[in-house]
C-alpha cells in the first residue's frame, strides 16, 4: 500500500524465505530503517532506525519515531511466522525516501542463552508521492443585506481546500475596512477548536460568528450603525494534524472576496404641528394650545428608525 498524497497510509511488508530452516527454538527479529530523500543540491540523508521487534515480539525504539510509535500512528507487527509489516496510518512529507528491513535469526545455545545466528538485510525500497502544495480558497457572499440603519447584516464564507489532508481545522477572522486601502480591523475570530473572541466586547451581543458546516461559516451583525459601513471579508487559516492529541500545524491561509455594508442615511427629519382648543378668544379669555413634535429617521446613537411624539 503506497500513498498518492501526504496524509494517506503506507504499509510495507518484509517477507522472510526459508524460514523452515530455522533450528528448533529459533526466533526471528526485525528492524526497520529509513533514508530520507536527498535535499535539493545535497547528498542523501543517512539511515535512521525506525524501530525493531526482538525475537519475543517486544517493540524497541529510542529513535525520532518513538512518539509516533507510542501513539499508534506508526506500527510494527509480525503477521505470520515469516512476514513483518511496517504501517504509517498518516504519512508526512518527511516519510518519503528509502525503506529497508533487517531480519535477524536467534537460536538458543547449549547453555540456554539466546544468541544471534544470522542476519539478512533487504534491498531498499523507494517510496514517494506527488507533494502538491496545499491550496485554500474562500468565497464570501451576503445572506442578509442591511439597507437601513438598525438592520441586521449576515454573510457566509465557504472554504474549499486541496492537498491539505483529512484532519483539518479552520481559524476564521472577520475583518473589515471603511474604504479600500485603509486600515484593516479584525471584528471577531473563531479558532479551530471553536473558541470565539471579540475585539470589541461592548458590541459582543450584536455579533455572532458560527460554524454552520464542515467548511462553512456565518457572520451576523445586528443593529448596524453608520460606523459599520464598509467592506467585510473572512480571513481563513487551515490547520492540520496527524492525530487528535497533537497540536495544530498551519497548512495554508487565504482571504475571501469582500462584501459591503452600504446604506443611505439622511438623518432624522422633524415636523411640528400646533393645536388649540379654541379658534378665537377675547383678550380677557384663556386658551389652551398644544405643540406636537414628530421625529422620523435614524437615531444618531442607535441608528434605529423610530417615531416620537410629544
Short mmCIF file of N, CA and C in Angstrom, two decimals, residues 78-194:
data_model
loop_
_atom_site.label_atom_id
_atom_site.label_comp_id
_atom_site.label_asym_id
_atom_site.label_seq_id
_atom_site.Cartn_x
_atom_site.Cartn_y
_atom_site.Cartn_z
N UNK A 78 4.23 -8.42 13.44
CA UNK A 78 4.54 -9.69 12.78
C UNK A 78 3.21 -10.37 12.50
N UNK A 79 2.86 -10.52 11.23
CA UNK A 79 1.53 -11.01 10.85
C UNK A 79 1.51 -12.50 10.54
N UNK A 80 2.70 -13.10 10.38
CA UNK A 80 2.82 -14.54 10.16
C UNK A 80 4.24 -14.94 10.55
N UNK A 81 4.54 -16.23 10.64
CA UNK A 81 5.88 -16.65 11.06
C UNK A 81 7.01 -16.06 10.22
N UNK A 82 6.73 -15.72 8.97
CA UNK A 82 7.81 -15.22 8.11
C UNK A 82 7.51 -13.86 7.48
N UNK A 83 6.53 -13.12 8.03
CA UNK A 83 6.16 -11.82 7.45
C UNK A 83 6.05 -10.75 8.54
N UNK A 84 6.77 -9.64 8.33
CA UNK A 84 6.71 -8.49 9.22
C UNK A 84 6.16 -7.30 8.43
N UNK A 85 5.48 -6.41 9.15
CA UNK A 85 4.90 -5.24 8.46
C UNK A 85 5.21 -3.95 9.21
N UNK A 86 5.35 -2.90 8.40
CA UNK A 86 5.53 -1.54 8.89
C UNK A 86 4.38 -0.72 8.33
N UNK A 87 3.67 0.00 9.21
CA UNK A 87 2.49 0.73 8.74
C UNK A 87 2.45 2.14 9.36
N UNK A 88 2.28 3.14 8.47
CA UNK A 88 2.01 4.52 8.87
C UNK A 88 0.52 4.79 8.62
N UNK A 89 -0.21 5.18 9.65
CA UNK A 89 -1.62 5.49 9.45
C UNK A 89 -1.81 6.77 8.65
N UNK A 90 -0.95 7.75 8.91
CA UNK A 90 -0.99 9.02 8.16
C UNK A 90 0.44 9.44 7.87
N UNK A 91 0.74 9.63 6.61
CA UNK A 91 2.11 9.97 6.23
C UNK A 91 2.37 11.47 6.33
N UNK A 92 3.61 11.80 6.50
CA UNK A 92 4.09 13.16 6.43
C UNK A 92 5.08 13.25 5.26
N UNK A 93 5.35 14.46 4.84
CA UNK A 93 6.26 14.63 3.69
C UNK A 93 7.63 14.04 3.98
N UNK A 94 8.08 14.12 5.24
CA UNK A 94 9.40 13.58 5.58
C UNK A 94 9.45 12.07 5.54
N UNK A 95 8.31 11.41 5.39
CA UNK A 95 8.29 9.94 5.33
C UNK A 95 8.69 9.40 3.97
N UNK A 96 8.79 10.26 2.97
CA UNK A 96 9.26 9.78 1.66
C UNK A 96 10.73 9.38 1.76
N UNK A 97 11.14 8.43 0.94
CA UNK A 97 12.53 8.00 0.94
C UNK A 97 12.66 6.51 0.74
N UNK A 98 13.77 5.94 1.19
CA UNK A 98 14.03 4.51 1.04
C UNK A 98 13.83 3.79 2.36
N UNK A 99 13.21 2.62 2.27
CA UNK A 99 12.95 1.79 3.45
C UNK A 99 13.63 0.44 3.28
N UNK A 100 14.11 -0.09 4.38
CA UNK A 100 14.71 -1.41 4.36
C UNK A 100 14.45 -2.12 5.67
N UNK A 101 14.42 -3.45 5.61
CA UNK A 101 14.25 -4.25 6.82
C UNK A 101 15.46 -5.18 6.98
N UNK A 102 15.84 -5.38 8.20
CA UNK A 102 16.92 -6.31 8.52
C UNK A 102 16.36 -7.38 9.45
N UNK A 103 16.45 -8.64 9.02
CA UNK A 103 15.90 -9.75 9.80
C UNK A 103 17.05 -10.50 10.46
N UNK A 104 16.92 -10.73 11.73
CA UNK A 104 17.93 -11.47 12.47
C UNK A 104 17.34 -12.78 12.99
N UNK A 105 18.13 -13.85 12.89
CA UNK A 105 17.72 -15.17 13.40
C UNK A 105 18.42 -15.42 14.72
N UNK A 106 17.63 -15.81 15.72
CA UNK A 106 18.16 -16.05 17.05
C UNK A 106 17.94 -17.52 17.43
N UNK A 107 18.95 -18.12 18.03
CA UNK A 107 18.84 -19.51 18.46
C UNK A 107 19.26 -19.61 19.93
N UNK A 108 18.91 -20.74 20.50
CA UNK A 108 19.26 -21.00 21.90
C UNK A 108 20.51 -21.87 21.94
N UNK A 109 21.54 -21.35 22.64
CA UNK A 109 22.79 -22.09 22.74
C UNK A 109 22.65 -23.27 23.69
N UNK A 110 23.69 -24.08 23.72
CA UNK A 110 23.68 -25.25 24.62
C UNK A 110 23.63 -24.83 26.08
N UNK A 111 24.08 -23.59 26.36
CA UNK A 111 24.00 -23.08 27.73
C UNK A 111 22.66 -22.41 28.04
N UNK A 112 21.77 -22.39 27.04
CA UNK A 112 20.45 -21.82 27.25
C UNK A 112 20.35 -20.35 26.95
N UNK A 113 21.43 -19.76 26.45
CA UNK A 113 21.41 -18.34 26.09
C UNK A 113 20.86 -18.15 24.68
N UNK A 114 20.17 -17.02 24.46
CA UNK A 114 19.67 -16.68 23.13
C UNK A 114 20.75 -15.89 22.42
N UNK A 115 21.22 -16.41 21.28
CA UNK A 115 22.31 -15.76 20.54
C UNK A 115 21.89 -15.54 19.10
N UNK A 116 22.46 -14.49 18.49
CA UNK A 116 22.16 -14.19 17.09
C UNK A 116 22.92 -15.15 16.20
N UNK A 117 22.17 -15.86 15.36
CA UNK A 117 22.79 -16.85 14.49
C UNK A 117 23.09 -16.28 13.10
N UNK A 118 22.23 -15.39 12.63
CA UNK A 118 22.42 -14.84 11.28
C UNK A 118 21.63 -13.55 11.15
N UNK A 119 21.97 -12.77 10.13
CA UNK A 119 21.28 -11.50 9.88
C UNK A 119 21.20 -11.28 8.38
N UNK A 120 20.02 -10.87 7.93
CA UNK A 120 19.80 -10.68 6.49
C UNK A 120 19.16 -9.31 6.27
N UNK A 121 19.67 -8.60 5.29
CA UNK A 121 19.19 -7.24 5.01
C UNK A 121 18.52 -7.20 3.65
N UNK A 122 17.36 -6.55 3.58
CA UNK A 122 16.63 -6.45 2.32
C UNK A 122 17.23 -5.38 1.43
N UNK A 123 16.84 -5.42 0.18
CA UNK A 123 17.18 -4.32 -0.73
C UNK A 123 16.31 -3.12 -0.40
N UNK A 124 16.79 -1.89 -0.59
CA UNK A 124 15.98 -0.71 -0.27
C UNK A 124 14.80 -0.56 -1.21
N UNK A 125 13.72 -0.07 -0.67
CA UNK A 125 12.50 0.20 -1.44
C UNK A 125 12.21 1.69 -1.35
N UNK A 126 12.10 2.34 -2.50
CA UNK A 126 11.84 3.79 -2.53
C UNK A 126 10.34 4.06 -2.52
N UNK A 127 9.95 4.93 -1.62
CA UNK A 127 8.54 5.33 -1.50
C UNK A 127 8.47 6.85 -1.65
N UNK A 128 7.70 7.30 -2.61
CA UNK A 128 7.50 8.73 -2.79
C UNK A 128 6.14 8.96 -3.46
N UNK A 129 5.65 10.19 -3.37
CA UNK A 129 4.36 10.54 -3.94
C UNK A 129 4.38 12.00 -4.34
N UNK A 130 3.35 12.39 -5.03
CA UNK A 130 3.25 13.77 -5.51
C UNK A 130 2.96 14.69 -4.33
N UNK A 131 3.81 15.67 -4.12
CA UNK A 131 3.63 16.59 -3.00
C UNK A 131 3.17 17.96 -3.51
N UNK A 132 1.95 18.02 -3.97
CA UNK A 132 1.40 19.29 -4.43
C UNK A 132 1.21 20.23 -3.24
N UNK A 133 1.42 21.49 -3.50
CA UNK A 133 1.27 22.48 -2.44
C UNK A 133 -0.19 22.58 -2.01
N UNK A 134 -0.43 22.75 -0.71
CA UNK A 134 -1.81 22.90 -0.24
C UNK A 134 -2.41 24.21 -0.73
N UNK A 135 -3.67 24.18 -1.09
CA UNK A 135 -4.36 25.39 -1.54
C UNK A 135 -5.63 25.59 -0.74
N UNK A 136 -6.01 26.85 -0.61
CA UNK A 136 -7.17 27.23 0.18
C UNK A 136 -7.89 28.37 -0.53
N UNK A 137 -9.16 28.19 -0.83
CA UNK A 137 -9.97 29.22 -1.47
C UNK A 137 -11.20 29.49 -0.62
N UNK A 138 -11.52 30.78 -0.45
CA UNK A 138 -12.64 31.17 0.40
C UNK A 138 -13.56 32.09 -0.39
N UNK A 139 -14.85 31.79 -0.38
CA UNK A 139 -15.84 32.60 -1.08
C UNK A 139 -16.84 33.17 -0.08
N UNK A 140 -16.98 34.49 -0.08
CA UNK A 140 -17.93 35.16 0.82
C UNK A 140 -19.13 35.65 0.02
N UNK A 141 -20.31 35.61 0.64
CA UNK A 141 -21.50 36.17 0.00
C UNK A 141 -22.43 36.73 1.07
N UNK A 142 -23.18 37.75 0.67
CA UNK A 142 -24.14 38.37 1.58
C UNK A 142 -25.40 37.53 1.65
N UNK A 143 -25.81 37.17 2.86
CA UNK A 143 -27.04 36.41 3.06
C UNK A 143 -28.20 37.35 3.37
N UNK A 144 -27.89 38.38 4.14
CA UNK A 144 -28.92 39.34 4.55
C UNK A 144 -28.33 40.74 4.45
N UNK A 145 -28.90 41.54 3.62
CA UNK A 145 -28.37 42.88 3.37
C UNK A 145 -28.96 43.88 4.35
N UNK A 146 -28.11 44.76 4.86
CA UNK A 146 -28.57 45.83 5.74
C UNK A 146 -28.79 47.07 4.90
N UNK A 147 -30.05 47.42 4.65
CA UNK A 147 -30.38 48.53 3.77
C UNK A 147 -30.65 49.82 4.52
N UNK A 148 -30.87 49.71 5.85
CA UNK A 148 -31.11 50.89 6.68
C UNK A 148 -30.39 50.71 8.00
N UNK A 149 -30.16 51.82 8.68
CA UNK A 149 -29.57 51.75 10.00
C UNK A 149 -30.45 50.94 10.94
N UNK A 150 -29.83 50.15 11.81
CA UNK A 150 -30.58 49.32 12.74
C UNK A 150 -30.91 47.94 12.20
N UNK A 151 -30.68 47.70 10.92
CA UNK A 151 -30.98 46.39 10.33
C UNK A 151 -29.88 45.38 10.68
N UNK A 152 -30.08 44.13 10.28
CA UNK A 152 -29.12 43.06 10.55
C UNK A 152 -28.42 42.66 9.26
N UNK A 153 -27.11 42.56 9.35
CA UNK A 153 -26.27 42.13 8.21
C UNK A 153 -25.77 40.72 8.47
N UNK A 154 -25.83 39.86 7.45
CA UNK A 154 -25.32 38.50 7.56
C UNK A 154 -24.53 38.14 6.31
N UNK A 155 -23.42 37.46 6.50
CA UNK A 155 -22.65 36.94 5.37
C UNK A 155 -22.14 35.55 5.71
N UNK A 156 -21.91 34.75 4.67
CA UNK A 156 -21.35 33.40 4.86
C UNK A 156 -20.03 33.31 4.11
N UNK A 157 -19.16 32.42 4.60
CA UNK A 157 -17.88 32.14 3.95
C UNK A 157 -17.73 30.64 3.79
N UNK A 158 -17.52 30.21 2.55
CA UNK A 158 -17.35 28.79 2.25
C UNK A 158 -15.91 28.54 1.85
N UNK A 159 -15.30 27.49 2.45
CA UNK A 159 -13.89 27.18 2.26
C UNK A 159 -13.75 25.92 1.41
N UNK A 160 -12.85 25.97 0.42
CA UNK A 160 -12.52 24.80 -0.41
C UNK A 160 -11.01 24.57 -0.31
N UNK A 161 -10.61 23.35 0.02
CA UNK A 161 -9.19 23.03 0.19
C UNK A 161 -8.75 21.92 -0.77
N UNK A 162 -7.46 21.91 -1.05
CA UNK A 162 -6.85 20.84 -1.83
C UNK A 162 -5.47 20.53 -1.26
N UNK A 163 -5.14 19.25 -1.21
CA UNK A 163 -3.80 18.78 -0.81
C UNK A 163 -3.43 19.19 0.61
N UNK A 164 -4.41 19.19 1.49
CA UNK A 164 -4.13 19.55 2.88
C UNK A 164 -4.19 18.33 3.79
N UNK A 165 -5.05 17.38 3.50
CA UNK A 165 -5.17 16.20 4.34
C UNK A 165 -6.60 16.01 4.80
N UNK A 166 -6.80 15.00 5.63
CA UNK A 166 -8.15 14.67 6.06
C UNK A 166 -8.52 15.32 7.39
N UNK A 167 -7.54 15.51 8.27
CA UNK A 167 -7.81 16.08 9.59
C UNK A 167 -7.52 17.57 9.53
N UNK A 168 -8.56 18.36 9.25
CA UNK A 168 -8.39 19.80 9.00
C UNK A 168 -9.20 20.60 10.01
N UNK A 169 -8.63 21.70 10.44
CA UNK A 169 -9.34 22.67 11.26
C UNK A 169 -9.15 24.06 10.67
N UNK A 170 -10.08 24.95 10.96
CA UNK A 170 -10.02 26.30 10.39
C UNK A 170 -10.08 27.36 11.49
N UNK A 171 -9.27 28.38 11.33
CA UNK A 171 -9.37 29.59 12.15
C UNK A 171 -9.91 30.69 11.24
N UNK A 172 -10.94 31.39 11.69
CA UNK A 172 -11.61 32.40 10.86
C UNK A 172 -11.56 33.75 11.57
N UNK A 173 -11.06 34.75 10.87
CA UNK A 173 -11.11 36.13 11.34
C UNK A 173 -12.07 36.92 10.46
N UNK A 174 -13.02 37.61 11.06
CA UNK A 174 -13.88 38.53 10.31
C UNK A 174 -13.19 39.89 10.32
N UNK A 175 -12.85 40.36 9.14
CA UNK A 175 -12.11 41.62 9.03
C UNK A 175 -12.89 42.64 8.21
N UNK A 176 -12.56 43.91 8.42
CA UNK A 176 -13.28 44.96 7.70
C UNK A 176 -12.38 46.19 7.53
N UNK A 177 -12.77 47.03 6.60
CA UNK A 177 -12.14 48.34 6.43
C UNK A 177 -13.19 49.29 5.86
N UNK A 178 -13.12 50.54 6.30
CA UNK A 178 -14.14 51.51 5.88
C UNK A 178 -14.08 51.76 4.38
N UNK A 179 -12.87 51.91 3.85
CA UNK A 179 -12.66 52.09 2.42
C UNK A 179 -11.49 51.23 1.98
N UNK A 180 -11.47 50.83 0.72
CA UNK A 180 -10.40 50.01 0.20
C UNK A 180 -9.06 50.72 0.37
N UNK A 181 -8.07 49.99 0.87
CA UNK A 181 -6.75 50.56 1.07
C UNK A 181 -6.54 51.16 2.44
N UNK A 182 -7.62 51.28 3.23
CA UNK A 182 -7.48 51.85 4.56
C UNK A 182 -7.15 50.77 5.59
N UNK A 183 -7.04 51.15 6.84
CA UNK A 183 -6.64 50.24 7.91
C UNK A 183 -7.63 49.08 8.04
N UNK A 184 -7.09 47.87 8.19
CA UNK A 184 -7.91 46.67 8.35
C UNK A 184 -8.15 46.42 9.83
N UNK A 185 -9.41 46.17 10.18
CA UNK A 185 -9.78 45.86 11.56
C UNK A 185 -10.28 44.42 11.64
N UNK A 186 -9.93 43.73 12.71
CA UNK A 186 -10.47 42.39 12.97
C UNK A 186 -11.64 42.53 13.93
N UNK A 187 -12.82 42.13 13.47
CA UNK A 187 -14.05 42.29 14.26
C UNK A 187 -14.15 41.20 15.31
N UNK A 188 -13.95 39.95 14.91
CA UNK A 188 -14.02 38.82 15.82
C UNK A 188 -13.35 37.63 15.16
N UNK A 189 -13.13 36.57 15.93
CA UNK A 189 -12.43 35.41 15.39
C UNK A 189 -12.98 34.12 16.00
N UNK A 190 -12.74 33.03 15.27
CA UNK A 190 -13.15 31.69 15.69
C UNK A 190 -11.96 30.76 15.49
N UNK A 191 -11.54 30.06 16.55
CA UNK A 191 -10.36 29.19 16.47
C UNK A 191 -10.73 27.82 15.90
N UNK A 192 -9.74 26.98 15.54
CA UNK A 192 -10.04 25.62 15.06
C UNK A 192 -10.79 24.78 16.09
N UNK A 193 -10.67 25.17 17.38
CA UNK A 193 -11.38 24.46 18.45
C UNK A 193 -12.68 25.16 18.83
N UNK A 194 -13.18 26.05 17.93
CA UNK A 194 -14.46 26.74 18.09
C UNK A 194 -14.51 27.69 19.29
#
